[in-house]
Short mmCIF file of C-alpha atoms in Angstrom, two decimals:
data_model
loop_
_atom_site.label_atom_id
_atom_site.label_comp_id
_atom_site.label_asym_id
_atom_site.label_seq_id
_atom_site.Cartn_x
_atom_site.Cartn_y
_atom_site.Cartn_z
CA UNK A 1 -13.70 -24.53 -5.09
CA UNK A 2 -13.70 -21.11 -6.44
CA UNK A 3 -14.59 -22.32 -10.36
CA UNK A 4 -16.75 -19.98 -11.83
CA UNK A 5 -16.58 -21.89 -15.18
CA UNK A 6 -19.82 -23.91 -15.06
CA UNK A 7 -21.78 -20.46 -13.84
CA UNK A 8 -23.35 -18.79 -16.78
CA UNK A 9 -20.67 -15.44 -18.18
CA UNK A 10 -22.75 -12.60 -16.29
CA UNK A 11 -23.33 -14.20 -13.69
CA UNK A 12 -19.60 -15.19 -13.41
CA UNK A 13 -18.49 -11.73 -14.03
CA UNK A 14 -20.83 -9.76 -11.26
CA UNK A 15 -19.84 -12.69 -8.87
CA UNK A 16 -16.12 -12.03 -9.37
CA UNK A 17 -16.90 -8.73 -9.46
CA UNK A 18 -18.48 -8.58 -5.90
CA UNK A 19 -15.48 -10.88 -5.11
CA UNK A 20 -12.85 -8.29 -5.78
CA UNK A 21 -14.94 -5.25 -4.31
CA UNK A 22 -15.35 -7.42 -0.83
CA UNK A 23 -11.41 -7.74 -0.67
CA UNK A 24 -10.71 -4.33 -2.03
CA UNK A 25 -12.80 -3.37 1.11
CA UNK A 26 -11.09 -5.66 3.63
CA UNK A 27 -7.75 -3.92 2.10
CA UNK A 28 -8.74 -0.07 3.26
CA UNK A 29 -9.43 -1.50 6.51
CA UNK A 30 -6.03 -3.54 7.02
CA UNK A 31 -4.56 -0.39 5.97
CA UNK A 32 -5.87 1.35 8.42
CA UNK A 33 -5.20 -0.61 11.11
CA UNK A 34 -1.81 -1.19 9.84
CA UNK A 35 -1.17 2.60 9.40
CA UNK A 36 -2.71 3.32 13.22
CA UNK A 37 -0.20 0.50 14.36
CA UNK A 38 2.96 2.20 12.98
CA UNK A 39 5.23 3.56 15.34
CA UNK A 40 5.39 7.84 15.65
CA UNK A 41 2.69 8.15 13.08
CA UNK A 42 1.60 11.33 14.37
CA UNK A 43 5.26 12.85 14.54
CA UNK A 44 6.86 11.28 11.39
CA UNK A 45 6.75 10.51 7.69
CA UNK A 46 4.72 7.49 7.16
CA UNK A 47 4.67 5.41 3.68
CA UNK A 48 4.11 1.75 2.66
CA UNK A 49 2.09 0.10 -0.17
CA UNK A 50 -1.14 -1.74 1.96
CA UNK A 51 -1.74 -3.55 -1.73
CA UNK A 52 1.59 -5.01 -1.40
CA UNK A 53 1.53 -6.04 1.86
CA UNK A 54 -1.87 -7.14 1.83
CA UNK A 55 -1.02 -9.53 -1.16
CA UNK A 56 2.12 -10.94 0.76
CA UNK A 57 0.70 -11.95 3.08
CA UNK A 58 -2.68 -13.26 1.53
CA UNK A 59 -0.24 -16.02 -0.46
CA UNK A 60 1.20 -16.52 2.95
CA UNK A 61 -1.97 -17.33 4.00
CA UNK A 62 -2.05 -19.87 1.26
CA UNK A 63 0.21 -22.04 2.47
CA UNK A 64 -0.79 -21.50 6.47
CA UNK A 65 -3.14 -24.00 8.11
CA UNK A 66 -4.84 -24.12 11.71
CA UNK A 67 -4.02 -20.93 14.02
CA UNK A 68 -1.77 -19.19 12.12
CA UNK A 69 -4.35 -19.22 9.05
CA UNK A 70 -6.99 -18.01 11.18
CA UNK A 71 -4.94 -15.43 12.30
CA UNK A 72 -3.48 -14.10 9.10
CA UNK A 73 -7.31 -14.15 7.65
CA UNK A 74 -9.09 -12.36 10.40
CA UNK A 75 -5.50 -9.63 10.24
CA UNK A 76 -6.65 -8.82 6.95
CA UNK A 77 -10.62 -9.15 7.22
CA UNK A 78 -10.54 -12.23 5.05
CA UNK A 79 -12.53 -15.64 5.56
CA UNK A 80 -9.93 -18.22 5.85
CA UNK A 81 -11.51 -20.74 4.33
CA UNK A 82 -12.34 -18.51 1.41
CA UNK A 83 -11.02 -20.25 -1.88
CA UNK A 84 -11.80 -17.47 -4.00
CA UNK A 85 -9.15 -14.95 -1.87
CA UNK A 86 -6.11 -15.57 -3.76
CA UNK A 87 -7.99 -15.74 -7.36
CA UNK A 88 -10.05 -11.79 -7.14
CA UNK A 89 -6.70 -11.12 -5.90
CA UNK A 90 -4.94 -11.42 -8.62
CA UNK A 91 -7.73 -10.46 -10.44
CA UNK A 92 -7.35 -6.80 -8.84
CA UNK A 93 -3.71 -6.89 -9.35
CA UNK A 94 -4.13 -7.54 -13.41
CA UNK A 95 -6.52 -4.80 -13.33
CA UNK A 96 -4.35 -2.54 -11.02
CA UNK A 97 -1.78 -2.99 -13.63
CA UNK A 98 -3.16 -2.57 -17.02
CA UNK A 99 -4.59 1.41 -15.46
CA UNK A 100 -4.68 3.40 -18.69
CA UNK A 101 -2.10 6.66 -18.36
CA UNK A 102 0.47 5.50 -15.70
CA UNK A 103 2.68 3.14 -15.24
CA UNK A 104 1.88 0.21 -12.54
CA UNK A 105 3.78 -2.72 -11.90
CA UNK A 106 3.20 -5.39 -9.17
CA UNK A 107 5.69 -8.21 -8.92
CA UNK A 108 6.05 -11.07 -7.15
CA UNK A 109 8.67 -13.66 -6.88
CA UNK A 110 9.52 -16.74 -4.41
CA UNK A 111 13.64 -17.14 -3.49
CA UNK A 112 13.48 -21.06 -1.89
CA UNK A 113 16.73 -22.80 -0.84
CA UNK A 114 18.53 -24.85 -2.86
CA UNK A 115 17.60 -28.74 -2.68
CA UNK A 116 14.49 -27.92 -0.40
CA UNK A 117 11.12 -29.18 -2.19
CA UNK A 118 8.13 -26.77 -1.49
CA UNK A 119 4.69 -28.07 -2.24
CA UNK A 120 3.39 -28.34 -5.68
CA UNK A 121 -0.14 -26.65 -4.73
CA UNK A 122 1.18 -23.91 -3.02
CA UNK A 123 3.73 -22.91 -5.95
CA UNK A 124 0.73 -23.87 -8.37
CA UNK A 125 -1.19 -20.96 -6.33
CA UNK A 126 1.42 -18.60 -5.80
CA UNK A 127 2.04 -19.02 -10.11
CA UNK A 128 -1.44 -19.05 -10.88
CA UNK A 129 -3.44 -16.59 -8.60
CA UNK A 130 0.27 -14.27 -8.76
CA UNK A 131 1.71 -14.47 -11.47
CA UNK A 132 4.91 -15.45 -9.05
CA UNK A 133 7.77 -17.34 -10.51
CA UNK A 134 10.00 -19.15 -7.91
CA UNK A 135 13.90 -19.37 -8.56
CA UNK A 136 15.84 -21.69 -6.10
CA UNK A 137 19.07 -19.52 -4.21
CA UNK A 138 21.94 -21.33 -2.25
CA UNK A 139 20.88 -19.95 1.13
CA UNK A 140 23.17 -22.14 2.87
CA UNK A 141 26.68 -21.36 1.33
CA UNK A 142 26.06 -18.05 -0.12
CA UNK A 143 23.57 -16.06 1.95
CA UNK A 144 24.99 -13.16 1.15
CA UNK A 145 25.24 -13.27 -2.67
CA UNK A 146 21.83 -14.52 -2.06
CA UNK A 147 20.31 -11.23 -0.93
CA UNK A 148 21.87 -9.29 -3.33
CA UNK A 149 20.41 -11.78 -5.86
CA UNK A 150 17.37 -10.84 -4.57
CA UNK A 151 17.93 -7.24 -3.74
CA UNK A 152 18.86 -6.64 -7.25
CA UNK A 153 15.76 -8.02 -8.46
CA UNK A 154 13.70 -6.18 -6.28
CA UNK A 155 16.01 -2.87 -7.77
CA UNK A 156 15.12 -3.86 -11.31
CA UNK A 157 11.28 -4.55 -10.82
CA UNK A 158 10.66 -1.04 -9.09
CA UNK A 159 12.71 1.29 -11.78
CA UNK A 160 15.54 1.02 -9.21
CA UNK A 161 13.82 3.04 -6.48
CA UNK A 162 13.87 0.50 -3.76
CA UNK A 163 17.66 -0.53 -3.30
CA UNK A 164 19.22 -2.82 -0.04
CA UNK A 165 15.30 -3.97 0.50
CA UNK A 166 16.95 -7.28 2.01
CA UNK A 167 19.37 -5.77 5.17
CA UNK A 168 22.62 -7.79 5.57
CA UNK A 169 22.04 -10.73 8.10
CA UNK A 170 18.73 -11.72 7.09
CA UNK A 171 19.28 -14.34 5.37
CA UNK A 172 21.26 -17.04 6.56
CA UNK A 173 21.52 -20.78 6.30
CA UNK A 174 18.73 -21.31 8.44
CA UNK A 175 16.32 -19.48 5.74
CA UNK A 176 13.94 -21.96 3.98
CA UNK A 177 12.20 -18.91 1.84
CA UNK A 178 12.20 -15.21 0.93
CA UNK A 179 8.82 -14.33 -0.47
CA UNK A 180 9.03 -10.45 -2.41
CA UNK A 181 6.26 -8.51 -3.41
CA UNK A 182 7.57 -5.35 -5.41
CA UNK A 183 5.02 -2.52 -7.11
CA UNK A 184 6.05 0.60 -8.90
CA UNK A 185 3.81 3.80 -9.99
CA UNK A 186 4.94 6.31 -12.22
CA UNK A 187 2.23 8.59 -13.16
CA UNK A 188 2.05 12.44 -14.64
CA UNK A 189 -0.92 14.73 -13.08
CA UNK A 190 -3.86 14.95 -15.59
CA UNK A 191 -2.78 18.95 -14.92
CA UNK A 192 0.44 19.31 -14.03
CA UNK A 193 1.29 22.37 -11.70
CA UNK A 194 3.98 25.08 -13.23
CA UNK A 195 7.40 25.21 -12.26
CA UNK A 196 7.33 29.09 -12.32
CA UNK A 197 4.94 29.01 -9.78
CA UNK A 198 6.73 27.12 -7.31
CA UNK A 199 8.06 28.94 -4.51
CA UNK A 200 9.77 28.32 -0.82
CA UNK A 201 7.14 28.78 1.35
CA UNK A 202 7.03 27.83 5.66
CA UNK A 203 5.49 24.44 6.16
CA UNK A 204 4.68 24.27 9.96
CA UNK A 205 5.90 21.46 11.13
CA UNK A 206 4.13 21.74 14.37
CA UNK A 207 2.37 25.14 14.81
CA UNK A 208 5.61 26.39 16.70
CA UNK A 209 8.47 24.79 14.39
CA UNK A 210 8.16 25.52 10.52
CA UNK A 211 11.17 24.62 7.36
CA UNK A 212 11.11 26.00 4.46
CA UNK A 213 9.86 24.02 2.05
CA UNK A 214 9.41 23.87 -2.20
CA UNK A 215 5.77 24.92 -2.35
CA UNK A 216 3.61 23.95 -5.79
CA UNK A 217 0.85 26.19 -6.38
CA UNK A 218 -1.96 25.43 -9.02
CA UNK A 219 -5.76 27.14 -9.63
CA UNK A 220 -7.98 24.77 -10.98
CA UNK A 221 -11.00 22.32 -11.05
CA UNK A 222 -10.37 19.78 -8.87
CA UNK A 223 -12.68 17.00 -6.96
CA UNK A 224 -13.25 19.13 -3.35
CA UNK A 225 -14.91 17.95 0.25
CA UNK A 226 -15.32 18.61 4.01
CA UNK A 227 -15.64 16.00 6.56
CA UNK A 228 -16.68 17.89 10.02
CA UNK A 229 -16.47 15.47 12.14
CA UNK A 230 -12.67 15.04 11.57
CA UNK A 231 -12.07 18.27 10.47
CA UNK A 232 -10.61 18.12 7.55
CA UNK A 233 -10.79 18.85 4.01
CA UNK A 234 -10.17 16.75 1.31
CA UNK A 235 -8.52 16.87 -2.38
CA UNK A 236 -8.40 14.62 -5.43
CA UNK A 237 -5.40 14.80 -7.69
CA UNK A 238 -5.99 12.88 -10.77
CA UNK A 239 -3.46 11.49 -12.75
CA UNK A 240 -3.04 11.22 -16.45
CA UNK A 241 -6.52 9.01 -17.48
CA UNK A 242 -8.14 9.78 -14.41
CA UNK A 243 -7.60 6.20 -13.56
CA UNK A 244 -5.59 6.49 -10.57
CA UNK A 245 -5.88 9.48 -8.13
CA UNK A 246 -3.76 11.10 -5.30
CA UNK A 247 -6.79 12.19 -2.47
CA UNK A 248 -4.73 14.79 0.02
CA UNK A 249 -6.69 14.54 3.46
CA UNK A 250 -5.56 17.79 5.34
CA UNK A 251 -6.60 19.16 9.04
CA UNK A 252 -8.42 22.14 8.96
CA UNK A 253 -6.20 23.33 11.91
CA UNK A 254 -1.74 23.19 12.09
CA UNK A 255 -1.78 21.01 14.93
CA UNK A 256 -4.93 18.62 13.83
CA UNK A 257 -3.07 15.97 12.62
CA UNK A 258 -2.94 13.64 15.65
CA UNK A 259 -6.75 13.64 16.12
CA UNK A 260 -6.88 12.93 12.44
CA UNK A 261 -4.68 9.78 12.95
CA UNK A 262 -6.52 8.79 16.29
CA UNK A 263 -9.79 9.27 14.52
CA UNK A 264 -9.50 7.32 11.23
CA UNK A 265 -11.69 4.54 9.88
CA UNK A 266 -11.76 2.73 6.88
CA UNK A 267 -15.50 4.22 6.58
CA UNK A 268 -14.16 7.43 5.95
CA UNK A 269 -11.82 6.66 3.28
CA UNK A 270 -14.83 5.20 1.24
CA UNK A 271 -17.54 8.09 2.23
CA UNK A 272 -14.28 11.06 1.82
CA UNK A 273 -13.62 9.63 -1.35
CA UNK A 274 -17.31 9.46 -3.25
CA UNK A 275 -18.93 12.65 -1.82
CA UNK A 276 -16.18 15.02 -3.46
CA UNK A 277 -17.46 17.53 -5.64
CA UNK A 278 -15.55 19.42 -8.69
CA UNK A 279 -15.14 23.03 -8.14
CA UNK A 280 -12.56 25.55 -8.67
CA UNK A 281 -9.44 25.59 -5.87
CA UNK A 282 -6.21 27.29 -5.00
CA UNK A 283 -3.64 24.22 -4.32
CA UNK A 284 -0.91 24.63 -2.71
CA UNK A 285 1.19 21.48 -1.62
CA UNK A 286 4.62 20.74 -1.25
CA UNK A 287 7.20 18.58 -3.14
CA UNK A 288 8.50 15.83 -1.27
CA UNK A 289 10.31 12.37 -1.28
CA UNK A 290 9.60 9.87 0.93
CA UNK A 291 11.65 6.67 1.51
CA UNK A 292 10.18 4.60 4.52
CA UNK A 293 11.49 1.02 5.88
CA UNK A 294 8.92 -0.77 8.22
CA UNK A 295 9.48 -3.87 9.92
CA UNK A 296 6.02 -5.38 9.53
CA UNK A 297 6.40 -8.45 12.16
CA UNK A 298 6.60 -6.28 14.73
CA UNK A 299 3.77 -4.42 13.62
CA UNK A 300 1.34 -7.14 12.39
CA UNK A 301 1.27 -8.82 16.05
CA UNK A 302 -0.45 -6.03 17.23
CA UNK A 303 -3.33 -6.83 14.75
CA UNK A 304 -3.30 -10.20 15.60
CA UNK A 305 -0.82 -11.94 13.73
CA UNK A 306 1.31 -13.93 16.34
CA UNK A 307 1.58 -17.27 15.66
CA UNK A 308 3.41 -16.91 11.65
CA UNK A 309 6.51 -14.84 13.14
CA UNK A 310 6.42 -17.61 16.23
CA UNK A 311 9.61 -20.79 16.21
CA UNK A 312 7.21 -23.51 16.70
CA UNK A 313 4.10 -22.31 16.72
CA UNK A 314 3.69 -21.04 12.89
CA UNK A 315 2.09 -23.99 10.90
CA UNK A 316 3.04 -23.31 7.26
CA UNK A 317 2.42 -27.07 6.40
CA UNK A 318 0.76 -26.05 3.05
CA UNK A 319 4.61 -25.04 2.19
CA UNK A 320 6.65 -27.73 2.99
CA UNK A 321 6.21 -30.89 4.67
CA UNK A 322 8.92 -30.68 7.30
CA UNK A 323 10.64 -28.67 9.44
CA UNK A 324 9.37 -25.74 11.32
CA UNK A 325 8.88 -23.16 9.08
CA UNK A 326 8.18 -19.56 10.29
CA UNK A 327 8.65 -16.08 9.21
CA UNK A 328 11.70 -14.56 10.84
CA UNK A 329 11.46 -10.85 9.34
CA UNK A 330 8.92 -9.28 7.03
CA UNK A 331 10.73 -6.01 5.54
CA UNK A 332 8.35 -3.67 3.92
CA UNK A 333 10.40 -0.58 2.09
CA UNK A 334 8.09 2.01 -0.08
CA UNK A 335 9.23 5.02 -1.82
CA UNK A 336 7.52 8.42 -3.65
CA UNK A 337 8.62 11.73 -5.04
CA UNK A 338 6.04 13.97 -5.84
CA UNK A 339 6.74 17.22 -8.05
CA UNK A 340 5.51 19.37 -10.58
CA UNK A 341 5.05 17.05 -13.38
CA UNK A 342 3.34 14.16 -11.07
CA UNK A 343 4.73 10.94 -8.45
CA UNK A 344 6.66 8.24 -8.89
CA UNK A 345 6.29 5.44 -6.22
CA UNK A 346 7.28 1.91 -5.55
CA UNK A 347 6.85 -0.34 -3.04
CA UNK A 348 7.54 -2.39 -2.66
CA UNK A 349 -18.47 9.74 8.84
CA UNK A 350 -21.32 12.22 6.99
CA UNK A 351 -19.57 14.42 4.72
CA UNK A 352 -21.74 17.10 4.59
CA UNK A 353 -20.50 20.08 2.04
CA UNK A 354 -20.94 23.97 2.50
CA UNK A 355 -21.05 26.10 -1.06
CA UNK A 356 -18.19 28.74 -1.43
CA UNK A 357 -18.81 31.70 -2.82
CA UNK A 358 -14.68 32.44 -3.05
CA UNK A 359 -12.65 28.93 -4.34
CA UNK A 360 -11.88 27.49 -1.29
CA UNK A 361 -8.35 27.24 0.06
CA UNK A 362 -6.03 23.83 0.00
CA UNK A 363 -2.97 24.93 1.93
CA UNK A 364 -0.85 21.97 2.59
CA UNK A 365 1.34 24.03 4.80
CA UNK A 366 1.01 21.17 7.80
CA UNK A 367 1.20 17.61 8.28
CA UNK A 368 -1.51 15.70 6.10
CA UNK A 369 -2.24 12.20 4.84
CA UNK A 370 -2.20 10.94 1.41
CA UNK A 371 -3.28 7.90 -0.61
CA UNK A 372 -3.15 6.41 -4.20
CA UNK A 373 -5.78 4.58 -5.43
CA UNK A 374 -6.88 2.97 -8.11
CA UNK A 375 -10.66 4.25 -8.12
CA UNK A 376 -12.58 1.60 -10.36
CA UNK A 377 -11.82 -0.97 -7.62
CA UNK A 378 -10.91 0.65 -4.57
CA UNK A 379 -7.62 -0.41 -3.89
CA UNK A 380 -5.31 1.75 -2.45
CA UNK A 381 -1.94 1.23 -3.90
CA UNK A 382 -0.11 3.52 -1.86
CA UNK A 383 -0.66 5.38 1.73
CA UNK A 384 1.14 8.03 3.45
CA UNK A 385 1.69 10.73 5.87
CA UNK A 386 3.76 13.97 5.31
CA UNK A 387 4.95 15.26 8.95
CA UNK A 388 8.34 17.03 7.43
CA UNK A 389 8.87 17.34 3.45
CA UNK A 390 12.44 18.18 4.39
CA UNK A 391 12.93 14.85 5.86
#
């Protein structure tokens, strides 16, 4: 079991503590396989929430058995037979969401049919370990009111920023379960960039094709690197607290991006992220808004996860006791706006350093990737591409 009651308090503490900082780990590198699985990701605005969709599917996993556990736990870099999964889990989220200076929330909630009895462990887990209430819908004669049930929920739970996360003919009488995971992030840059010194500037598309874009410009101290191998240097934004932080990761040349993509390991996201060093910069990076819509069942088959989104093959006996239970869609829908003031969002190698003598440059005028995270424990809340502002 994964009782750390009878262990002494310290002892308890740096075990759960090594706990959480194994599966914040396993997260950055499910996140990077999920984001070099997405469709276009070198052409196209890319966004999702890998927290979100790690933790759906980790109380999946709860209630999988055989196979489909196996696969589901190696897809996200787990040990299936890890007890103590779900409970640092929920652990992180609790700690994601009490960051000092922003607003976080994580939510998530089980919609069951009507008159179908799910398994007292698994709702015992998914209450426990997620803080996720269950509310039974009438699937069968009101799918539709059913999704907007849920739909609205979803609205409330991320500041209404993620609206219609449920598409029409999705749920039907056939539906057993909708599980939702929902997070929101509002949070105001620890120094915010002036308005006045915002200007439309060309943001080069590729290095042939540029729009016009709002460009915010700031001079300050700011958390600065260099990866050479990649090519590409790298910024930390801090918000309010310094608690959570936007790191911009941005090719050294305009048409870089794809070899950036191509290249990326979890590795580097840890190594890019603790060998930054304060010094004095010239920022310049757009404003943009991103809404994205992924269908993750398509995606997560190409890491390995077959048998969950497979009629007859899934075994989600740790659910319910009969029938054949599978998931038929697994909608992932993630938004951001980042201005002036700061972002909101919902969701749902070496580096080696040369000294500057002038501030160095950190012209965002190209495609670049972006990620929140929350930098006591690693996790990355949010991750992102910007191919197009405009779009």
């Amino acid at each position: 079991s994964c009782s750390v009651k009878s262990k002494p308090v310290a002892e308890a503490k740096q075990r759960s503590s090594s706990k959480m900082s194994a599966i914040s780990t396993s997260m950055v590198q499910f996140s990077v396989n999920l984001f070099q699985n997405i469709p276009n990701n070198s052409t196209s605005n890319v966004f999702f929430s890998p927290l979100s969709v790690f933790t759906a599917l980790a109380l999946t996993l709860g209630g999988a058995a055989d196979d489909t556990a196996d696969q589901i736990a190696a897809g996200l870099g787990i040990n299936t037979n890890d007890e103590c999964v779900h409970e640092s889990l929920g652990m992180l989220q609790s700690e994601v969401i009490a960051s000092d200076g922003v607003i976080v929330n994580v939510a998530n909630k089980l919609f069951t049919k009507e008159g179908k009895q799910l398994k007292q462990a698994f709702l015992d887990l998914a209450k426990t370990a997620y803080k996720s209430n269950v509310e039974a819908l009438d699937f069968a004669a009101k799918s539709d009111e059913s999704r907007q049930i849920i739909n609205k929920w979803v609205e409330a739970e991320t500041n209404d920023k993620i609206k219609d996360l449920i598409p029409e003919g999705t749920i039907d009488r056939d539906t057993i379960m909708c599980l939702v995971n929902a997070i929101y992030f509002k949070g105001s840059w620890k120094d915010m960039f002036d308005q006045k010194n915002t200007r439309k500037e060309n943001f080069f598309v590729t290095p042939e094709k540029s729009v016009e874009v709002d460009m915010m410009n700031r001079n300050g101290e700011y958390g600065f690197g260099w990866d050479g191998d990649l090519e590409v240097s790298i910024l930390e934004l801090p918000y309010n607290k310094e608690e959570i932080s936007m790191f911009l990761v941005l090719p050294s040349y305009a048409d870089g991006f794809p070899k950036l993509i191509s290249q990326l390991t979890a590795d580097f996201f840890t190594k890019a992220t603790r060998n930054l060093h304060k010094t004095e910069v010239n920022v310049a990076i757009p404003k943009f808004k991103l809404e994205e819509t992924i269908n993750l069942d398509k995606i997560l088959t190409k890491v390995g996860i077959n048998d969950l989104f497979t009629r007859g093959k899934a075994n989600l006996s740790g659910i319910v006791d009969t029938g054949d239970l599978y998931v038929s869609k697994f909608v992932h829908k993630a938004a951001i706006e980042v201005n002036e003031e700061g972002s909101e969002a919902a969701a749902a190698s070496a580096v080696t350093f040369a000294s500057f003598s002038m501030p160095p440059q950190f012209t965002a005028d190209h495609p670049f990737l972006f990620f929140i995270r929350h930098n006591k424990s690693g996790v990355i809340l949010f991750q992102g591409a910007v191919t197009n502002p405009l779009e």
